[in-house]
């Protein structure tokens, strides 16, 4: 009789140990997620070019980043941004650039209405291997360098997403 109870006791002990191990794995992975570096999230950056003079909507771009400054830095390095900028930067009078950043329409997350250019897949394809978090101070996308093509096409319509 005692041997039968011993077997039940051993089975219960093994089952409890397995359940505890599973629970500890869950706790460990949750702690690693909470204590590890934060994950980038979506940010919307909005710009108006010559279309604002005719009453058309501004253009919003979405990238994954840690904050708005990081999003601006990332956006400035993407080819589609350079193409859009060069296609829209010419002022009607031919003097200077006609693109302005709209901070009041730039924010964490996706736009709640209208169309936007989703550059997250382009960003992932162009991303170098992660070497740590880069912090920038008050960066905003700037005019592309002289190495850009002189007459690029505007952003592909496939990249525009209606929301």
Short mmCIF file of N, CA and C in Angstrom, two decimals:
data_model
loop_
_atom_site.label_atom_id
_atom_site.label_comp_id
_atom_site.label_asym_id
_atom_site.label_seq_id
_atom_site.Cartn_x
_atom_site.Cartn_y
_atom_site.Cartn_z
N UNK A 1 0.81 -1.18 0.00
CA UNK A 1 0.00 0.00 0.00
C UNK A 1 0.87 1.26 0.00
N UNK A 2 1.93 1.26 0.76
CA UNK A 2 2.81 2.42 0.83
C UNK A 2 3.49 2.64 -0.51
N UNK A 3 3.84 1.55 -1.23
CA UNK A 3 4.49 1.70 -2.53
C UNK A 3 3.55 2.35 -3.54
N UNK A 4 2.25 2.05 -3.47
CA UNK A 4 1.28 2.69 -4.37
C UNK A 4 1.20 4.19 -4.11
N UNK A 5 1.18 4.60 -2.87
CA UNK A 5 1.14 6.02 -2.50
C UNK A 5 2.43 6.72 -2.91
N UNK A 6 3.53 6.01 -2.83
CA UNK A 6 4.82 6.57 -3.21
C UNK A 6 4.83 6.87 -4.71
N UNK A 7 4.28 5.98 -5.49
CA UNK A 7 4.20 6.18 -6.94
C UNK A 7 3.31 7.39 -7.25
N UNK A 8 2.16 7.52 -6.60
CA UNK A 8 1.28 8.67 -6.79
C UNK A 8 2.00 9.97 -6.39
N UNK A 9 2.73 9.89 -5.28
CA UNK A 9 3.48 11.05 -4.80
C UNK A 9 4.53 11.46 -5.84
N UNK A 10 5.28 10.51 -6.38
CA UNK A 10 6.29 10.81 -7.39
C UNK A 10 5.66 11.40 -8.65
N UNK A 11 4.53 10.86 -9.09
CA UNK A 11 3.84 11.39 -10.27
C UNK A 11 3.39 12.84 -10.02
N UNK A 12 2.83 13.10 -8.85
CA UNK A 12 2.38 14.46 -8.51
C UNK A 12 3.57 15.41 -8.45
N UNK A 13 4.68 14.97 -7.90
CA UNK A 13 5.90 15.77 -7.81
C UNK A 13 6.43 16.12 -9.19
N UNK A 14 6.46 15.18 -10.11
CA UNK A 14 6.94 15.41 -11.47
C UNK A 14 6.02 16.38 -12.21
N UNK A 15 4.71 16.17 -12.08
CA UNK A 15 3.73 17.07 -12.72
C UNK A 15 3.89 18.49 -12.20
N UNK A 16 4.03 18.64 -10.89
CA UNK A 16 4.20 19.97 -10.29
C UNK A 16 5.50 20.61 -10.76
N UNK A 17 6.56 19.86 -10.86
CA UNK A 17 7.85 20.39 -11.32
C UNK A 17 7.75 20.87 -12.77
N UNK A 18 7.06 20.11 -13.62
CA UNK A 18 6.90 20.51 -15.02
C UNK A 18 6.08 21.79 -15.11
N UNK A 19 4.98 21.88 -14.36
CA UNK A 19 4.15 23.08 -14.37
C UNK A 19 4.93 24.29 -13.87
N UNK A 20 5.72 24.10 -12.82
CA UNK A 20 6.53 25.20 -12.28
C UNK A 20 7.58 25.65 -13.31
N UNK A 21 8.17 24.70 -14.01
CA UNK A 21 9.16 25.03 -15.02
C UNK A 21 8.54 25.85 -16.15
N UNK A 22 7.34 25.44 -16.60
CA UNK A 22 6.64 26.19 -17.64
C UNK A 22 6.32 27.61 -17.16
N UNK A 23 5.86 27.72 -15.93
CA UNK A 23 5.54 29.03 -15.37
C UNK A 23 6.80 29.90 -15.28
N UNK A 24 7.90 29.33 -14.83
CA UNK A 24 9.14 30.09 -14.72
C UNK A 24 9.64 30.54 -16.10
N UNK A 25 9.48 29.72 -17.12
CA UNK A 25 9.86 30.12 -18.48
C UNK A 25 9.05 31.32 -18.93
N UNK A 26 7.76 31.33 -18.63
CA UNK A 26 6.90 32.45 -18.99
C UNK A 26 7.31 33.70 -18.25
N UNK A 27 7.58 33.59 -16.96
CA UNK A 27 8.01 34.73 -16.16
C UNK A 27 9.35 35.27 -16.69
N UNK A 28 10.27 34.37 -16.98
CA UNK A 28 11.59 34.77 -17.49
C UNK A 28 11.46 35.51 -18.82
N UNK A 29 10.66 35.01 -19.75
CA UNK A 29 10.53 35.67 -21.06
C UNK A 29 9.82 37.02 -20.91
N UNK A 30 8.84 37.12 -20.02
CA UNK A 30 8.18 38.41 -19.79
C UNK A 30 9.14 39.42 -19.17
N UNK A 31 9.96 38.99 -18.24
CA UNK A 31 10.95 39.89 -17.64
C UNK A 31 11.98 40.34 -18.67
N UNK A 32 12.42 39.43 -19.52
CA UNK A 32 13.39 39.80 -20.56
C UNK A 32 12.78 40.84 -21.50
N UNK A 33 11.51 40.67 -21.84
CA UNK A 33 10.82 41.64 -22.71
C UNK A 33 10.69 42.99 -22.02
N UNK A 34 10.34 42.98 -20.73
CA UNK A 34 10.15 44.23 -20.00
C UNK A 34 11.46 44.95 -19.72
N UNK A 35 12.52 44.20 -19.45
CA UNK A 35 13.80 44.81 -19.08
C UNK A 35 14.72 45.06 -20.27
N UNK A 36 14.40 44.46 -21.42
CA UNK A 36 15.22 44.63 -22.61
C UNK A 36 14.98 45.99 -23.25
N UNK A 37 15.69 46.24 -24.35
CA UNK A 37 15.50 47.52 -25.04
C UNK A 37 14.08 47.61 -25.60
N UNK A 38 13.51 48.80 -25.62
CA UNK A 38 12.14 48.95 -26.14
C UNK A 38 12.10 48.66 -27.64
N UNK A 39 10.97 48.20 -28.09
CA UNK A 39 10.77 47.91 -29.50
C UNK A 39 10.37 49.19 -30.22
N UNK A 40 10.88 49.40 -31.43
CA UNK A 40 10.43 50.55 -32.20
C UNK A 40 8.94 50.44 -32.51
N UNK A 41 8.29 51.58 -32.67
CA UNK A 41 6.87 51.59 -33.02
C UNK A 41 6.68 52.54 -34.21
N UNK A 42 5.48 52.57 -34.73
CA UNK A 42 5.18 53.39 -35.91
C UNK A 42 5.10 54.86 -35.54
N UNK A 43 5.65 55.70 -36.41
CA UNK A 43 5.57 57.15 -36.27
C UNK A 43 5.17 57.74 -37.61
N UNK A 44 4.35 58.76 -37.57
CA UNK A 44 3.90 59.47 -38.76
C UNK A 44 4.58 60.83 -38.81
N UNK A 45 5.20 61.13 -39.94
CA UNK A 45 5.80 62.44 -40.19
C UNK A 45 5.08 63.03 -41.40
N UNK A 46 4.59 64.26 -41.28
CA UNK A 46 3.79 64.87 -42.33
C UNK A 46 4.48 66.10 -42.89
N UNK A 47 4.44 66.21 -44.23
CA UNK A 47 5.07 67.31 -44.95
C UNK A 47 4.08 67.87 -45.97
N UNK A 48 4.18 69.16 -46.21
CA UNK A 48 3.38 69.80 -47.24
C UNK A 48 4.33 70.38 -48.27
N UNK A 49 3.99 70.19 -49.53
CA UNK A 49 4.79 70.79 -50.59
C UNK A 49 3.90 71.72 -51.39
N UNK A 50 4.16 71.86 -52.65
CA UNK A 50 3.41 72.80 -53.48
C UNK A 50 1.91 72.50 -53.53
N UNK A 51 1.47 71.30 -53.17
CA UNK A 51 0.04 70.97 -53.18
C UNK A 51 -0.75 71.80 -52.17
N UNK A 52 -0.10 72.31 -51.16
CA UNK A 52 -0.82 73.11 -50.16
C UNK A 52 -1.35 74.41 -50.75
N UNK A 53 -0.74 74.89 -51.84
CA UNK A 53 -1.19 76.13 -52.48
C UNK A 53 -2.49 75.91 -53.26
N UNK A 54 -2.79 74.66 -53.60
CA UNK A 54 -4.02 74.36 -54.36
C UNK A 54 -5.06 73.68 -53.48
N UNK A 55 -4.81 73.59 -52.19
CA UNK A 55 -5.78 73.03 -51.25
C UNK A 55 -5.73 71.51 -51.13
N UNK A 56 -4.74 70.88 -51.73
CA UNK A 56 -4.62 69.43 -51.62
C UNK A 56 -4.04 69.05 -50.26
N UNK A 57 -4.24 67.80 -49.89
CA UNK A 57 -3.76 67.30 -48.59
C UNK A 57 -2.24 67.18 -48.59
N UNK A 58 -1.69 67.30 -47.41
CA UNK A 58 -0.24 67.10 -47.25
C UNK A 58 0.07 65.61 -47.34
N UNK A 59 1.35 65.27 -47.34
CA UNK A 59 1.78 63.88 -47.48
C UNK A 59 2.35 63.39 -46.16
N UNK A 60 1.85 62.26 -45.69
CA UNK A 60 2.34 61.66 -44.45
C UNK A 60 3.14 60.41 -44.77
N UNK A 61 4.24 60.23 -44.06
CA UNK A 61 5.11 59.07 -44.20
C UNK A 61 5.12 58.33 -42.87
N UNK A 62 5.11 56.99 -42.91
CA UNK A 62 5.13 56.17 -41.70
C UNK A 62 6.39 55.32 -41.70
N UNK A 63 7.13 55.39 -40.58
CA UNK A 63 8.31 54.56 -40.37
C UNK A 63 8.27 54.02 -38.95
N UNK A 64 9.05 53.00 -38.68
CA UNK A 64 9.21 52.48 -37.31
C UNK A 64 10.41 53.16 -36.68
N UNK A 65 10.23 53.64 -35.45
CA UNK A 65 11.31 54.35 -34.77
C UNK A 65 11.07 54.34 -33.27
N UNK A 66 12.03 54.90 -32.54
CA UNK A 66 11.92 55.00 -31.09
C UNK A 66 11.22 56.28 -30.66
N UNK A 67 11.37 57.36 -31.45
CA UNK A 67 10.75 58.65 -31.16
C UNK A 67 10.69 59.45 -32.46
N UNK A 68 10.13 60.66 -32.41
CA UNK A 68 9.99 61.46 -33.63
C UNK A 68 11.33 61.85 -34.23
N UNK A 69 12.30 62.18 -33.41
CA UNK A 69 13.61 62.53 -33.93
C UNK A 69 14.26 61.35 -34.64
N UNK A 70 14.14 60.17 -34.06
CA UNK A 70 14.66 58.96 -34.67
C UNK A 70 13.91 58.68 -35.98
N UNK A 71 12.60 58.90 -35.98
CA UNK A 71 11.79 58.70 -37.19
C UNK A 71 12.25 59.65 -38.30
N UNK A 72 12.56 60.89 -37.95
CA UNK A 72 13.04 61.86 -38.94
C UNK A 72 14.38 61.43 -39.53
N UNK A 73 15.26 60.94 -38.68
CA UNK A 73 16.57 60.48 -39.14
C UNK A 73 16.42 59.29 -40.09
N UNK A 74 15.56 58.37 -39.72
CA UNK A 74 15.33 57.18 -40.55
C UNK A 74 14.71 57.58 -41.88
N UNK A 75 13.69 58.43 -41.83
CA UNK A 75 13.02 58.87 -43.05
C UNK A 75 13.99 59.54 -44.01
N UNK A 76 14.87 60.37 -43.49
CA UNK A 76 15.83 61.09 -44.33
C UNK A 76 16.77 60.14 -45.07
N UNK A 77 16.93 58.92 -44.59
CA UNK A 77 17.83 57.97 -45.24
C UNK A 77 17.16 57.03 -46.22
N UNK A 78 15.85 57.16 -46.43
CA UNK A 78 15.14 56.23 -47.30
C UNK A 78 15.02 56.78 -48.72
N UNK A 79 15.27 55.95 -49.74
CA UNK A 79 15.21 56.40 -51.13
C UNK A 79 13.86 56.98 -51.54
N UNK A 80 12.76 56.41 -51.08
CA UNK A 80 11.45 56.93 -51.46
C UNK A 80 11.26 58.36 -50.96
N UNK A 81 11.78 58.65 -49.76
CA UNK A 81 11.71 60.03 -49.25
C UNK A 81 12.49 60.96 -50.16
N UNK A 82 13.69 60.56 -50.55
CA UNK A 82 14.51 61.39 -51.44
C UNK A 82 13.78 61.65 -52.76
N UNK A 83 13.19 60.60 -53.32
CA UNK A 83 12.45 60.74 -54.58
C UNK A 83 11.29 61.71 -54.42
N UNK A 84 10.51 61.55 -53.35
CA UNK A 84 9.37 62.43 -53.11
C UNK A 84 9.85 63.86 -52.92
N UNK A 85 10.89 64.04 -52.14
CA UNK A 85 11.40 65.38 -51.87
C UNK A 85 11.84 66.06 -53.16
N UNK A 86 12.62 65.37 -53.97
CA UNK A 86 13.10 65.96 -55.21
C UNK A 86 11.97 66.26 -56.18
N UNK A 87 10.95 65.41 -56.19
CA UNK A 87 9.81 65.62 -57.08
C UNK A 87 8.93 66.78 -56.61
N UNK A 88 8.95 67.10 -55.32
CA UNK A 88 8.05 68.11 -54.78
C UNK A 88 8.73 69.35 -54.24
N UNK A 89 10.04 69.40 -54.27
CA UNK A 89 10.77 70.49 -53.60
C UNK A 89 10.84 71.77 -54.42
N UNK A 90 10.56 71.72 -55.68
CA UNK A 90 10.71 72.91 -56.49
C UNK A 90 9.60 73.92 -56.19
N UNK A 91 9.98 75.10 -55.76
CA UNK A 91 9.01 76.17 -55.48
C UNK A 91 8.45 76.69 -56.80
N UNK A 92 7.19 77.17 -56.80
CA UNK A 92 6.60 77.68 -58.04
C UNK A 92 7.42 78.81 -58.68
N UNK A 93 8.06 79.63 -57.85
CA UNK A 93 8.87 80.72 -58.39
C UNK A 93 10.29 80.29 -58.72
N UNK A 94 10.60 79.01 -58.50
CA UNK A 94 11.93 78.49 -58.80
C UNK A 94 12.98 78.83 -57.76
N UNK A 95 12.59 79.47 -56.69
CA UNK A 95 13.52 79.88 -55.65
C UNK A 95 13.39 78.98 -54.44
N UNK A 96 14.39 78.19 -54.15
CA UNK A 96 14.42 77.38 -52.94
C UNK A 96 13.45 76.21 -52.95
N UNK A 97 13.41 75.52 -51.84
CA UNK A 97 12.54 74.35 -51.68
C UNK A 97 11.16 74.78 -51.21
N UNK A 98 10.15 74.03 -51.64
CA UNK A 98 8.78 74.33 -51.25
C UNK A 98 8.19 73.16 -50.47
N UNK A 99 8.96 72.62 -49.53
CA UNK A 99 8.50 71.53 -48.67
C UNK A 99 8.66 71.99 -47.23
N UNK A 100 7.57 71.87 -46.46
CA UNK A 100 7.65 72.24 -45.05
C UNK A 100 7.22 71.05 -44.19
N UNK A 101 7.85 70.92 -43.06
CA UNK A 101 7.52 69.89 -42.07
C UNK A 101 6.35 70.39 -41.23
N UNK A 102 5.37 69.52 -41.00
CA UNK A 102 4.19 69.89 -40.21
C UNK A 102 4.22 69.15 -38.87
N UNK A 103 4.85 69.76 -37.85
CA UNK A 103 4.97 69.06 -36.57
C UNK A 103 3.62 68.79 -35.90
N UNK A 104 2.62 69.64 -36.15
CA UNK A 104 1.32 69.43 -35.53
C UNK A 104 0.59 68.22 -36.10
N UNK A 105 1.03 67.72 -37.26
CA UNK A 105 0.43 66.54 -37.87
C UNK A 105 1.36 65.33 -37.81
N UNK A 106 2.48 65.46 -37.13
CA UNK A 106 3.44 64.37 -36.96
C UNK A 106 3.31 63.83 -35.55
N UNK A 107 3.27 62.50 -35.42
CA UNK A 107 2.96 61.92 -34.12
C UNK A 107 3.30 60.44 -34.08
N UNK A 108 3.31 59.85 -32.87
CA UNK A 108 3.46 58.40 -32.76
C UNK A 108 2.22 57.72 -33.33
N UNK A 109 2.39 56.58 -33.93
CA UNK A 109 1.27 55.82 -34.45
C UNK A 109 0.98 56.12 -35.90
N UNK A 110 -0.08 55.49 -36.39
CA UNK A 110 -0.51 55.67 -37.78
C UNK A 110 -1.49 56.82 -37.88
N UNK A 111 -1.60 57.43 -39.06
CA UNK A 111 -2.62 58.48 -39.23
C UNK A 111 -4.02 57.90 -39.02
N UNK A 112 -4.91 58.69 -38.48
CA UNK A 112 -6.26 58.20 -38.22
C UNK A 112 -7.17 58.37 -39.43
N UNK A 113 -6.76 59.20 -40.40
CA UNK A 113 -7.58 59.35 -41.60
C UNK A 113 -6.68 59.75 -42.76
N UNK A 114 -7.21 59.57 -43.97
CA UNK A 114 -6.48 59.95 -45.16
C UNK A 114 -5.46 58.90 -45.59
N UNK A 115 -4.73 59.24 -46.62
CA UNK A 115 -3.71 58.34 -47.15
C UNK A 115 -2.36 58.67 -46.54
N UNK A 116 -1.48 57.68 -46.56
CA UNK A 116 -0.11 57.89 -46.11
C UNK A 116 0.81 56.95 -46.88
N UNK A 117 2.08 57.30 -46.90
CA UNK A 117 3.08 56.48 -47.57
C UNK A 117 3.73 55.63 -46.49
N UNK A 118 3.50 54.33 -46.55
CA UNK A 118 4.02 53.40 -45.54
C UNK A 118 5.40 52.93 -45.98
N UNK A 119 6.43 53.42 -45.30
CA UNK A 119 7.82 53.09 -45.67
C UNK A 119 8.43 52.06 -44.74
N UNK A 120 7.62 51.40 -43.92
CA UNK A 120 8.18 50.45 -42.96
C UNK A 120 8.84 49.26 -43.64
N UNK A 121 8.26 48.78 -44.74
CA UNK A 121 8.88 47.63 -45.42
C UNK A 121 10.17 48.05 -46.10
N UNK A 122 10.21 49.26 -46.68
CA UNK A 122 11.45 49.77 -47.27
C UNK A 122 12.51 49.97 -46.19
N UNK A 123 12.07 50.43 -45.05
CA UNK A 123 12.98 50.64 -43.93
C UNK A 123 13.59 49.32 -43.48
N UNK A 124 12.78 48.27 -43.36
CA UNK A 124 13.28 46.96 -42.94
C UNK A 124 14.27 46.41 -43.95
N UNK A 125 13.99 46.60 -45.24
CA UNK A 125 14.89 46.10 -46.28
C UNK A 125 16.23 46.84 -46.27
N UNK A 126 16.21 48.12 -45.89
CA UNK A 126 17.42 48.93 -45.91
C UNK A 126 18.15 48.95 -44.58
N UNK A 127 17.57 48.34 -43.55
CA UNK A 127 18.14 48.44 -42.21
C UNK A 127 19.44 47.66 -42.09
N UNK A 128 20.49 48.31 -41.54
CA UNK A 128 21.73 47.58 -41.24
C UNK A 128 21.53 46.73 -40.01
N UNK A 129 22.40 45.79 -39.75
CA UNK A 129 22.27 44.98 -38.53
C UNK A 129 22.27 45.88 -37.30
N UNK A 130 21.44 45.53 -36.33
CA UNK A 130 21.31 46.34 -35.12
C UNK A 130 22.59 46.32 -34.31
N UNK A 131 23.06 47.53 -33.93
CA UNK A 131 24.26 47.63 -33.10
C UNK A 131 23.97 48.39 -31.83
N UNK A 132 22.72 48.68 -31.57
CA UNK A 132 22.36 49.44 -30.38
C UNK A 132 21.47 50.60 -30.75
N UNK A 133 20.99 51.29 -29.77
CA UNK A 133 20.07 52.40 -29.98
C UNK A 133 20.88 53.65 -30.27
N UNK A 134 20.50 54.35 -31.33
CA UNK A 134 21.14 55.61 -31.68
C UNK A 134 20.22 56.73 -31.26
N UNK A 135 20.75 57.68 -30.57
CA UNK A 135 19.94 58.81 -30.13
C UNK A 135 20.40 60.05 -30.88
N UNK A 136 19.42 60.81 -31.39
CA UNK A 136 19.74 62.06 -32.07
C UNK A 136 18.99 63.18 -31.38
N UNK A 137 19.49 64.37 -31.54
CA UNK A 137 18.85 65.52 -30.91
C UNK A 137 18.21 66.40 -31.97
N UNK A 138 16.90 66.50 -31.95
CA UNK A 138 16.13 67.43 -32.76
C UNK A 138 16.43 67.33 -34.25
N UNK A 139 16.57 66.12 -34.76
CA UNK A 139 16.82 65.93 -36.18
C UNK A 139 15.50 65.97 -36.94
N UNK A 140 15.51 66.56 -38.11
CA UNK A 140 14.37 66.55 -39.02
C UNK A 140 14.93 66.24 -40.40
N UNK A 141 14.14 65.59 -41.26
CA UNK A 141 14.66 65.29 -42.59
C UNK A 141 15.09 66.56 -43.29
N UNK A 142 16.20 66.47 -43.99
CA UNK A 142 16.72 67.61 -44.71
C UNK A 142 16.77 67.29 -46.19
N UNK A 143 17.12 68.28 -46.94
CA UNK A 143 17.21 68.08 -48.39
C UNK A 143 18.24 67.01 -48.68
N UNK A 144 17.97 66.17 -49.67
CA UNK A 144 18.91 65.12 -50.01
C UNK A 144 20.20 65.70 -50.57
N UNK A 145 21.27 64.93 -50.46
CA UNK A 145 22.57 65.37 -50.92
C UNK A 145 22.66 65.38 -52.43
N UNK A 146 23.78 65.86 -52.93
CA UNK A 146 23.98 66.00 -54.37
C UNK A 146 24.07 64.66 -55.08
N UNK A 147 24.22 63.58 -54.35
CA UNK A 147 24.38 62.28 -54.98
C UNK A 147 23.05 61.70 -55.44
N UNK A 148 21.94 62.37 -55.17
CA UNK A 148 20.62 61.88 -55.57
C UNK A 148 20.42 62.07 -57.06
N UNK A 149 19.60 61.22 -57.68
CA UNK A 149 19.35 61.37 -59.10
C UNK A 149 18.63 62.69 -59.38
N UNK A 150 18.89 63.34 -60.53
CA UNK A 150 18.33 64.65 -60.78
C UNK A 150 16.83 64.67 -61.03
N UNK A 151 16.25 63.63 -61.65
CA UNK A 151 14.83 63.63 -61.97
C UNK A 151 14.17 62.33 -61.52
N UNK A 152 13.96 62.13 -60.22
CA UNK A 152 13.36 60.88 -59.76
C UNK A 152 11.85 60.88 -59.97
N UNK A 153 11.31 59.69 -59.95
CA UNK A 153 9.86 59.54 -60.03
C UNK A 153 9.26 59.72 -58.65
N UNK A 154 7.99 60.14 -58.56
CA UNK A 154 7.37 60.27 -57.24
C UNK A 154 7.19 58.91 -56.58
N UNK A 155 6.85 58.92 -55.31
CA UNK A 155 6.67 57.67 -54.56
C UNK A 155 5.67 56.78 -55.27
N UNK A 156 5.95 55.47 -55.34
CA UNK A 156 5.04 54.57 -56.03
C UNK A 156 3.68 54.53 -55.36
N UNK A 157 2.63 54.45 -56.17
CA UNK A 157 1.28 54.45 -55.61
C UNK A 157 1.03 53.21 -54.78
N UNK A 158 1.77 52.12 -55.04
CA UNK A 158 1.60 50.90 -54.25
C UNK A 158 2.00 51.12 -52.80
N UNK A 159 2.87 52.09 -52.56
CA UNK A 159 3.31 52.35 -51.19
C UNK A 159 2.29 53.19 -50.43
N UNK A 160 1.35 53.84 -51.15
CA UNK A 160 0.35 54.66 -50.47
C UNK A 160 -0.73 53.75 -49.91
N UNK A 161 -1.08 53.98 -48.68
CA UNK A 161 -2.07 53.15 -48.00
C UNK A 161 -3.20 54.02 -47.53
N UNK A 162 -4.41 53.62 -47.83
CA UNK A 162 -5.56 54.38 -47.37
C UNK A 162 -5.95 53.88 -45.99
N UNK A 163 -6.23 54.78 -45.08
CA UNK A 163 -6.56 54.40 -43.71
C UNK A 163 -7.85 55.00 -43.30
#
